[in-house]
Tab-separated table of N, CA and C in Angstrom:
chain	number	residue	atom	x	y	z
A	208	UNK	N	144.885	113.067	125.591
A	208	UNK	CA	145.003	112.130	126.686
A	208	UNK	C	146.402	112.247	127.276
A	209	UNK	N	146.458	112.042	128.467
A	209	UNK	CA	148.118	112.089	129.317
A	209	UNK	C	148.251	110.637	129.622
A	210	UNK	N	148.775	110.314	128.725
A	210	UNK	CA	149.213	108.810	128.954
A	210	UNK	C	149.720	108.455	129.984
A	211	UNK	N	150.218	109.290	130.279
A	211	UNK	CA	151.363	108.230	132.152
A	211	UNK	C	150.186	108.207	132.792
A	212	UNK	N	149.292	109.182	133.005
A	212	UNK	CA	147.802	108.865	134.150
A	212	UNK	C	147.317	107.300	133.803
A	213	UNK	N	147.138	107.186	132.311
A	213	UNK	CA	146.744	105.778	131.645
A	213	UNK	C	147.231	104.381	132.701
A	214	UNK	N	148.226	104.249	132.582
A	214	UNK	CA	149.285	103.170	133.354
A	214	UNK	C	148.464	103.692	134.817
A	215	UNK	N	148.035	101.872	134.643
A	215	UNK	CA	147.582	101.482	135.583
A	215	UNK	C	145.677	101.312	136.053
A	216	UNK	N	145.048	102.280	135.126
A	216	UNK	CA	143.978	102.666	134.993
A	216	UNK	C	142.956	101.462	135.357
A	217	UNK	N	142.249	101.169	135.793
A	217	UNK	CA	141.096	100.126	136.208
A	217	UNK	C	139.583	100.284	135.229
A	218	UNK	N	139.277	99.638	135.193
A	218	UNK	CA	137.444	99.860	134.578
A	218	UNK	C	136.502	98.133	134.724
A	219	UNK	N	135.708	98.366	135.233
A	219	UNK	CA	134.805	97.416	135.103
A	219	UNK	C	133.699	97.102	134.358
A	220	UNK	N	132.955	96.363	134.103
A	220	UNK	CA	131.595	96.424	133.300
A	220	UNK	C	130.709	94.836	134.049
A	221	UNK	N	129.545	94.623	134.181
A	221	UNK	CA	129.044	93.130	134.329
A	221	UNK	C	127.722	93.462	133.656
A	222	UNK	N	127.456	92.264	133.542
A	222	UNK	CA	125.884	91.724	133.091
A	222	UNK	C	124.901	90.583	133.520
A	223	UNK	N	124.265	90.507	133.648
A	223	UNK	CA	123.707	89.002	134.132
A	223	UNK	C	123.217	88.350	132.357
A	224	UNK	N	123.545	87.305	132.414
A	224	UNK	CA	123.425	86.701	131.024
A	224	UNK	C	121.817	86.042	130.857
A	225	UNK	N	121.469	87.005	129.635
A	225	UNK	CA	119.966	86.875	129.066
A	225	UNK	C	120.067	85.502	128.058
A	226	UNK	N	118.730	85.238	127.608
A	226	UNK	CA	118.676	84.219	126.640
A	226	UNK	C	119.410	84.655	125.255
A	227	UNK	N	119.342	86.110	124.749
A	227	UNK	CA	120.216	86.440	123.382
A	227	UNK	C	120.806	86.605	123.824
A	228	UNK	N	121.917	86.437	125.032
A	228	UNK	CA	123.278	86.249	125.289
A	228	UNK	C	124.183	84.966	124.941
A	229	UNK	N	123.280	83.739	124.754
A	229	UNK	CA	123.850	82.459	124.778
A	229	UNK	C	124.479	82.122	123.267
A	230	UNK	N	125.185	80.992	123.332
A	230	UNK	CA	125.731	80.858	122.071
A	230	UNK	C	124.600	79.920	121.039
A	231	UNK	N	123.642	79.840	121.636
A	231	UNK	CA	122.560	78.786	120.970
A	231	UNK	C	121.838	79.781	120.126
A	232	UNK	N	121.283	80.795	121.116
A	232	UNK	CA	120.757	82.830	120.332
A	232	UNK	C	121.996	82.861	119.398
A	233	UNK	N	122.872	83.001	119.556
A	233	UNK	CA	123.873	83.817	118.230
A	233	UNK	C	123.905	82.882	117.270
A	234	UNK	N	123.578	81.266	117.604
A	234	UNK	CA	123.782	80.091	116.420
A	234	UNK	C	125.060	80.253	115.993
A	235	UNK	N	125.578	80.138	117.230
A	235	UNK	CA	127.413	79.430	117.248
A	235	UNK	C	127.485	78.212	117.892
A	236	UNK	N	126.217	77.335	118.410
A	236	UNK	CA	126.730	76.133	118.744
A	236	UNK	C	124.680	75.560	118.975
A	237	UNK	N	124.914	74.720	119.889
A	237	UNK	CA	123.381	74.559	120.546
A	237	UNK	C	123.829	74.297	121.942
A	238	UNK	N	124.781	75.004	122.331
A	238	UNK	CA	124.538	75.527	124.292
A	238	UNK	C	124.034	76.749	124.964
A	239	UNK	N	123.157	76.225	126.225
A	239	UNK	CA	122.274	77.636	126.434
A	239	UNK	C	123.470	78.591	127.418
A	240	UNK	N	124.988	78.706	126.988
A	240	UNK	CA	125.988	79.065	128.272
A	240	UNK	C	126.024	80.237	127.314
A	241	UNK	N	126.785	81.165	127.792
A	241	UNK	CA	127.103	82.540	127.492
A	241	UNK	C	128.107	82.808	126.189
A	242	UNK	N	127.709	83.197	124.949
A	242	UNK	CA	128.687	83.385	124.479
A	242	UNK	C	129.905	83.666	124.251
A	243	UNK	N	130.728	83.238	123.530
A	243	UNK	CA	132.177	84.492	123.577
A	243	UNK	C	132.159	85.535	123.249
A	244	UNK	N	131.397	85.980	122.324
A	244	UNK	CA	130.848	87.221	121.597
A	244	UNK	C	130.557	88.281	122.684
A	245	UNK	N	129.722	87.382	123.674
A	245	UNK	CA	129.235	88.591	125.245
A	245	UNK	C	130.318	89.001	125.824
A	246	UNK	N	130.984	87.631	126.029
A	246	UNK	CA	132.532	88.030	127.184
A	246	UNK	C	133.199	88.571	126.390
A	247	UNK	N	133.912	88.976	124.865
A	247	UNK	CA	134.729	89.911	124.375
A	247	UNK	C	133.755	91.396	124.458
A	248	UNK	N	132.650	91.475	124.236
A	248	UNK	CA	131.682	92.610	124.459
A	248	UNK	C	132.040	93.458	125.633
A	249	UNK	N	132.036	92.194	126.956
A	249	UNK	CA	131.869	92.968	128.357
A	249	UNK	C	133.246	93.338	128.550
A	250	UNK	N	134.449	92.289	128.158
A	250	UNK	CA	136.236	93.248	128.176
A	250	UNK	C	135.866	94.127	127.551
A	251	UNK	N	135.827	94.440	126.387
A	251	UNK	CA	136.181	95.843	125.762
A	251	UNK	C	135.380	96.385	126.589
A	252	UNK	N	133.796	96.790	127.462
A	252	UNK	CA	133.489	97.872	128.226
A	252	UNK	C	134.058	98.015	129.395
A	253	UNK	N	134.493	96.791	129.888
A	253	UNK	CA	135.917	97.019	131.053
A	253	UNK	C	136.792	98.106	130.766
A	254	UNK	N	137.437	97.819	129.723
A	254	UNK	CA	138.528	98.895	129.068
A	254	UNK	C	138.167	100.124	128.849
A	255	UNK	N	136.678	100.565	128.316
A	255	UNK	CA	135.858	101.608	127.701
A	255	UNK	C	135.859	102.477	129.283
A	256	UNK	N	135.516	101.838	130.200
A	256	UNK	CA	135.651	102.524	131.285
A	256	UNK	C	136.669	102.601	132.273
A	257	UNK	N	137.417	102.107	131.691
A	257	UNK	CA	138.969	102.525	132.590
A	257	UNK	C	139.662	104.088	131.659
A	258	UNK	N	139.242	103.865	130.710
A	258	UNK	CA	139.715	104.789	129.685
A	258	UNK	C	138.850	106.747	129.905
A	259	UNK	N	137.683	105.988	130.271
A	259	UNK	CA	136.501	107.249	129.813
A	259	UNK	C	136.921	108.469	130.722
A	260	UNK	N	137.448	108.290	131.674
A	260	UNK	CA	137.947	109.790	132.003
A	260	UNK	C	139.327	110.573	131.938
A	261	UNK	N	139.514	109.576	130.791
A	261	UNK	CA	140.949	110.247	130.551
A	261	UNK	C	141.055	110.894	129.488
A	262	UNK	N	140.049	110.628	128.847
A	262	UNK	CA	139.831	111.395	127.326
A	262	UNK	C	139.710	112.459	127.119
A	263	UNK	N	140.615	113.273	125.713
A	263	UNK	CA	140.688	114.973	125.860
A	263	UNK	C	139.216	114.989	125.184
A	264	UNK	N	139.083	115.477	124.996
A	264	UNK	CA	137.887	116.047	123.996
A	264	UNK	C	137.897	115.530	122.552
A	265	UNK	N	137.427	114.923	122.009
A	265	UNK	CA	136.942	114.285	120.786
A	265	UNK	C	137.839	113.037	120.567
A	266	UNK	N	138.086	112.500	121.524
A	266	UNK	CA	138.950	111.128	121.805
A	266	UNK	C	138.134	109.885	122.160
A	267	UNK	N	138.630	108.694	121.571
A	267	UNK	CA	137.809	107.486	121.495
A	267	UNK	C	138.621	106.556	121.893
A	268	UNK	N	138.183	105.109	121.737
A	268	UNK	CA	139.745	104.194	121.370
A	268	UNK	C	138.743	103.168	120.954
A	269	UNK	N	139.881	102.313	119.788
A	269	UNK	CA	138.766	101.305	118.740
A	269	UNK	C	139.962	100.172	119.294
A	270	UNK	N	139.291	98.721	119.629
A	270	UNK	CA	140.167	97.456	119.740
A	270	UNK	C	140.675	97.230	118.128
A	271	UNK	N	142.108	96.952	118.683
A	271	UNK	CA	143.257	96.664	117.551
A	271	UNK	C	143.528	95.031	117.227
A	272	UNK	N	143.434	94.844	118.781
A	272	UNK	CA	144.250	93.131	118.832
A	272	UNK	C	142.980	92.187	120.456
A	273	UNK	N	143.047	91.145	120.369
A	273	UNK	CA	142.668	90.471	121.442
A	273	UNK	C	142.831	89.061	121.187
A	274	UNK	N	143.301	88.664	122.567
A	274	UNK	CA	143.783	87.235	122.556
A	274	UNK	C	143.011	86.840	123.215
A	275	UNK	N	141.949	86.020	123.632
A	275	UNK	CA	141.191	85.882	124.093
A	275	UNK	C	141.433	83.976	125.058
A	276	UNK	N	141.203	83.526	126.404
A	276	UNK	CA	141.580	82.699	126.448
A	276	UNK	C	140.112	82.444	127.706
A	277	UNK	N	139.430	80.906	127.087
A	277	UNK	CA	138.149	80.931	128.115
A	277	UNK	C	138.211	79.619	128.896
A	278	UNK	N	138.090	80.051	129.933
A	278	UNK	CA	138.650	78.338	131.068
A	278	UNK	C	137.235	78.053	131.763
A	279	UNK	N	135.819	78.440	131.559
A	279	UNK	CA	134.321	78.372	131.963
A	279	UNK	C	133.319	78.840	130.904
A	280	UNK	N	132.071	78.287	131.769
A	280	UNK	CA	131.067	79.215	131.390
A	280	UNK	C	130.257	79.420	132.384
A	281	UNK	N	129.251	80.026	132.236
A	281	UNK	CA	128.156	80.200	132.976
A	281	UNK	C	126.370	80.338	131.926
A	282	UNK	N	125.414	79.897	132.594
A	282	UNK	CA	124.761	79.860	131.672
A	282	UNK	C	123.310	80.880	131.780
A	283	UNK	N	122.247	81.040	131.782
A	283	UNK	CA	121.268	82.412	132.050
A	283	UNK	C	121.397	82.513	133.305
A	284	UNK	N	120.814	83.807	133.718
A	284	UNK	CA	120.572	83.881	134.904
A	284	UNK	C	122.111	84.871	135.512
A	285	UNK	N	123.243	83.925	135.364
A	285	UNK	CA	124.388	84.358	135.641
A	285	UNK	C	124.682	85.546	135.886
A	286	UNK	N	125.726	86.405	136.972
A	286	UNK	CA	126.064	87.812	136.582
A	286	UNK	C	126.971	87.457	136.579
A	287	UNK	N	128.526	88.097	135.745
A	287	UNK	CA	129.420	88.249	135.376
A	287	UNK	C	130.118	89.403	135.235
A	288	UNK	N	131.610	89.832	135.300
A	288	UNK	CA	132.125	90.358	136.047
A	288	UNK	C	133.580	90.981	135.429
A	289	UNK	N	133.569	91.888	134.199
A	289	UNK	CA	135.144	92.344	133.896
A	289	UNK	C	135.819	93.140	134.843
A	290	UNK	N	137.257	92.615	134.507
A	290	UNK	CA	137.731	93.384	135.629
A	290	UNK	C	138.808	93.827	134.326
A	291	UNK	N	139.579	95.309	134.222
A	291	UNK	CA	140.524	95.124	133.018
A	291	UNK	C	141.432	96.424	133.470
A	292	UNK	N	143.011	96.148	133.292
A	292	UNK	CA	144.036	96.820	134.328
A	292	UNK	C	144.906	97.000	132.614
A	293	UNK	N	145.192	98.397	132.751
A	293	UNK	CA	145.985	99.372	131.218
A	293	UNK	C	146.970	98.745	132.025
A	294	UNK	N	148.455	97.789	131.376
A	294	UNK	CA	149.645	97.015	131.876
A	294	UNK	C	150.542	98.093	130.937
A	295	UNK	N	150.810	98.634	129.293
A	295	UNK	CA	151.521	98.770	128.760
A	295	UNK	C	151.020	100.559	127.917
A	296	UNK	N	151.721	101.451	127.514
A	296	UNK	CA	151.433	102.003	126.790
A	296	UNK	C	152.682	102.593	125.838
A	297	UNK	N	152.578	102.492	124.255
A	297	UNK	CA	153.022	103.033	123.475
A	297	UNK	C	152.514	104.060	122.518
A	298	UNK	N	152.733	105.310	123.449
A	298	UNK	CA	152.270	106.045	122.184
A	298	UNK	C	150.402	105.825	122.206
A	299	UNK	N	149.921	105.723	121.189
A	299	UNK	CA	148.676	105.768	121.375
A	299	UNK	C	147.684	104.290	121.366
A	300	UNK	N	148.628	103.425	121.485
A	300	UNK	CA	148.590	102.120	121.690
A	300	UNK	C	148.625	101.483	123.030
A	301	UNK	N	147.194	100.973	123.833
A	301	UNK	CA	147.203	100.428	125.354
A	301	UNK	C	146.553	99.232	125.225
A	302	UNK	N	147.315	98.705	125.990
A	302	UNK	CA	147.792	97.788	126.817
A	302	UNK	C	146.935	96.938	127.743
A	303	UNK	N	145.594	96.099	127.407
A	303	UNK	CA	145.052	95.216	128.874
A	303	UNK	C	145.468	94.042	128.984
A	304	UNK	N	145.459	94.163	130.758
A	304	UNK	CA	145.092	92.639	131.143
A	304	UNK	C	143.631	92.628	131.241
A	305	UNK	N	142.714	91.831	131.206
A	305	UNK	CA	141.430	91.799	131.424
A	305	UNK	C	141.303	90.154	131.663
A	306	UNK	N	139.952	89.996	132.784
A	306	UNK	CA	139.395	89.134	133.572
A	306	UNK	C	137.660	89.075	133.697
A	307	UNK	N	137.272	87.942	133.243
A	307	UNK	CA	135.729	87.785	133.505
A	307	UNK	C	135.317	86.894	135.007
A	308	UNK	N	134.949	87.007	135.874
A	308	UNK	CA	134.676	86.198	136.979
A	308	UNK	C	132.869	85.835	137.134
A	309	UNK	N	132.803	84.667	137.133
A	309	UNK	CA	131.075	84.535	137.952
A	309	UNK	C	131.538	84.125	139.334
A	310	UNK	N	131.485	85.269	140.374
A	310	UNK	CA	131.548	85.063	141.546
A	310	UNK	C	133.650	85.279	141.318
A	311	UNK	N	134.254	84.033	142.380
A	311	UNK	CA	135.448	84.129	142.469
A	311	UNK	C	135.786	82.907	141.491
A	312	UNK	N	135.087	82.607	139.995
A	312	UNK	CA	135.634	81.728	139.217
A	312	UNK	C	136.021	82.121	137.852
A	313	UNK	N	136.741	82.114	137.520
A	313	UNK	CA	137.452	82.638	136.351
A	313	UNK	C	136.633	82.179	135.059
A	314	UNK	N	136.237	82.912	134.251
A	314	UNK	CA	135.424	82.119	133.352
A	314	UNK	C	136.784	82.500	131.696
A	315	UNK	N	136.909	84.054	131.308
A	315	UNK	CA	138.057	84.113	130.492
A	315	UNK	C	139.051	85.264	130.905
A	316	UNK	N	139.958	85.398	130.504
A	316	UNK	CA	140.585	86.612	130.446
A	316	UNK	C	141.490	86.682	129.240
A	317	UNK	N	141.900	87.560	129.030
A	317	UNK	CA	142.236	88.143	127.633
A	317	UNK	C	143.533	89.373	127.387
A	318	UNK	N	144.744	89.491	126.883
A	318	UNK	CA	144.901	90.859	126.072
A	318	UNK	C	144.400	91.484	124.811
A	319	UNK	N	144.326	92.790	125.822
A	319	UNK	CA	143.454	93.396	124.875
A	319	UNK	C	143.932	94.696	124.433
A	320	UNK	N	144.174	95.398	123.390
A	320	UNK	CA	144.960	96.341	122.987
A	320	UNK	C	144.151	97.084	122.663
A	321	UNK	N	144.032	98.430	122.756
A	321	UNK	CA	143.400	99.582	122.119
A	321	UNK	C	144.050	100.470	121.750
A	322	UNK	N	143.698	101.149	120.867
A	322	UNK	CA	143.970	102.288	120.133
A	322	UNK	C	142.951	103.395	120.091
A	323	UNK	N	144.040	104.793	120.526
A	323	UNK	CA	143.532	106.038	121.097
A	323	UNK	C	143.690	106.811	119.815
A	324	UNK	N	141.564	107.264	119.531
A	324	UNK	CA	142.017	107.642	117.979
A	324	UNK	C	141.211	109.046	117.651
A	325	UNK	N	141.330	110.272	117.090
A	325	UNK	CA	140.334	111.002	117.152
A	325	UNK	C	138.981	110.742	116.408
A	326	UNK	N	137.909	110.794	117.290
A	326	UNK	CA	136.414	110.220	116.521
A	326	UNK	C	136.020	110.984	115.840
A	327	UNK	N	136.622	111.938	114.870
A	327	UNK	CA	135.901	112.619	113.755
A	327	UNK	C	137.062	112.155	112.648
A	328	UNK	N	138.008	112.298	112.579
A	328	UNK	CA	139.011	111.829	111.970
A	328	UNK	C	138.725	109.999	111.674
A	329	UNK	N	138.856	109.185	112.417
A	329	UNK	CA	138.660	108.291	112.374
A	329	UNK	C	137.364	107.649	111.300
A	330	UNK	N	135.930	108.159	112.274
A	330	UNK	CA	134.685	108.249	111.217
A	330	UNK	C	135.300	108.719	109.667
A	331	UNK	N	135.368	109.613	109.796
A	331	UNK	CA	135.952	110.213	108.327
A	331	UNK	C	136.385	109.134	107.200
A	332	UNK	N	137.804	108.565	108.249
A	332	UNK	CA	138.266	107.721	107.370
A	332	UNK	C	137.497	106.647	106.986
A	333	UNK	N	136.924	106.233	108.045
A	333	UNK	CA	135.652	104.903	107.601
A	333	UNK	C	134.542	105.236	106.647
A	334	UNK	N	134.372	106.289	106.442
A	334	UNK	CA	133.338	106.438	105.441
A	334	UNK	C	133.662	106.573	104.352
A	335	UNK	N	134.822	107.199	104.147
A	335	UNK	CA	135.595	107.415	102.222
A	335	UNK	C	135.823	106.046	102.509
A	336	UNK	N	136.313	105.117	103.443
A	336	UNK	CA	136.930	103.491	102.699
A	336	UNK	C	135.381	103.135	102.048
A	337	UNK	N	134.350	102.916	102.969
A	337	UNK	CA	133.176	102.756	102.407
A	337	UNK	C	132.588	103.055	101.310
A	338	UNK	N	132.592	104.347	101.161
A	338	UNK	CA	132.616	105.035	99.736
A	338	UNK	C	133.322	104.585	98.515
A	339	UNK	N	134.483	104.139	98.889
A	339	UNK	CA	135.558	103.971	97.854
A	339	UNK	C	135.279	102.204	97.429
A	340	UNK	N	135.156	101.421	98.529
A	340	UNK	CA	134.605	99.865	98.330
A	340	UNK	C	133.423	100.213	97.510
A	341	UNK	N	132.669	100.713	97.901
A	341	UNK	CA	131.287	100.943	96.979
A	341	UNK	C	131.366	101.094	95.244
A	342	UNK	N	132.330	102.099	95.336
A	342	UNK	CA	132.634	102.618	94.142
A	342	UNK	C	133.474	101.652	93.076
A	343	UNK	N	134.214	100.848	93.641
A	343	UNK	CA	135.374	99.711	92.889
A	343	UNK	C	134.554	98.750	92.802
């Protein structure tokens, strides 16, 4: 990946919110409004696609950190709306601002950090930890 291209990078994602979208389906509350679970779902594919054409060849990126902050909801029916802008990069460590909108109303936005990792290497490592939990 050429990181300086990174800075600045855009990606979007939306959905219109189904009934197993709500937080009443996941049995995190009894409201039929949209989970948080969906809106951290739809940032990270904001990010997934600000990212996707910058990737060398066997390059991924796994969320590290997210702060997540929700000022709405919206409830079925709804479409919704990430918007998510790369602000920072260190090294293989980036940087979002990210934004959910229904229409022009802010429902959350969030930092969101990713990490740029190779996906065979990475897998790898997740499967000996697995292996090794198994084994202890």
């Amino acid at each position: 990946m050429k990181f300086d291209d990174v800075r600045g990078a855009m990606g979007m994602a939306s959905l219109v919110v189904r009934p197993g979208d709500t937080s009443v389906a996941q049995a995190h509350n009894d409201l039929p409004v949209v989970d948080p679970t969906v809106l951290t779902n739809l940032m990270e594919g904001a990010c997934s696609a600000a990212l996707a054409e910058h990737f060398a060849s066997g390059e991924t990126s796994v969320t590290q950190e997210l702060v997540l902050a929700i000022s709405g909801t919206v409830g079925v029916g709804a479409e919704i709306r990430a918007h998510a802008t790369c602000v920072d990069i260190d090294g293989p460590i980036l940087d979002f601002n990210v934004e959910v909108h229904h229409g022009s109303r802010l429902i959350a936005s969030a930092n969101l950090t990713r990490k740029v990792v190779d996906r065979v290497s990475y897998m790898a490592r997740i499967a000996a930890e697995s292996v090794m939990s198994e084994a202890g």
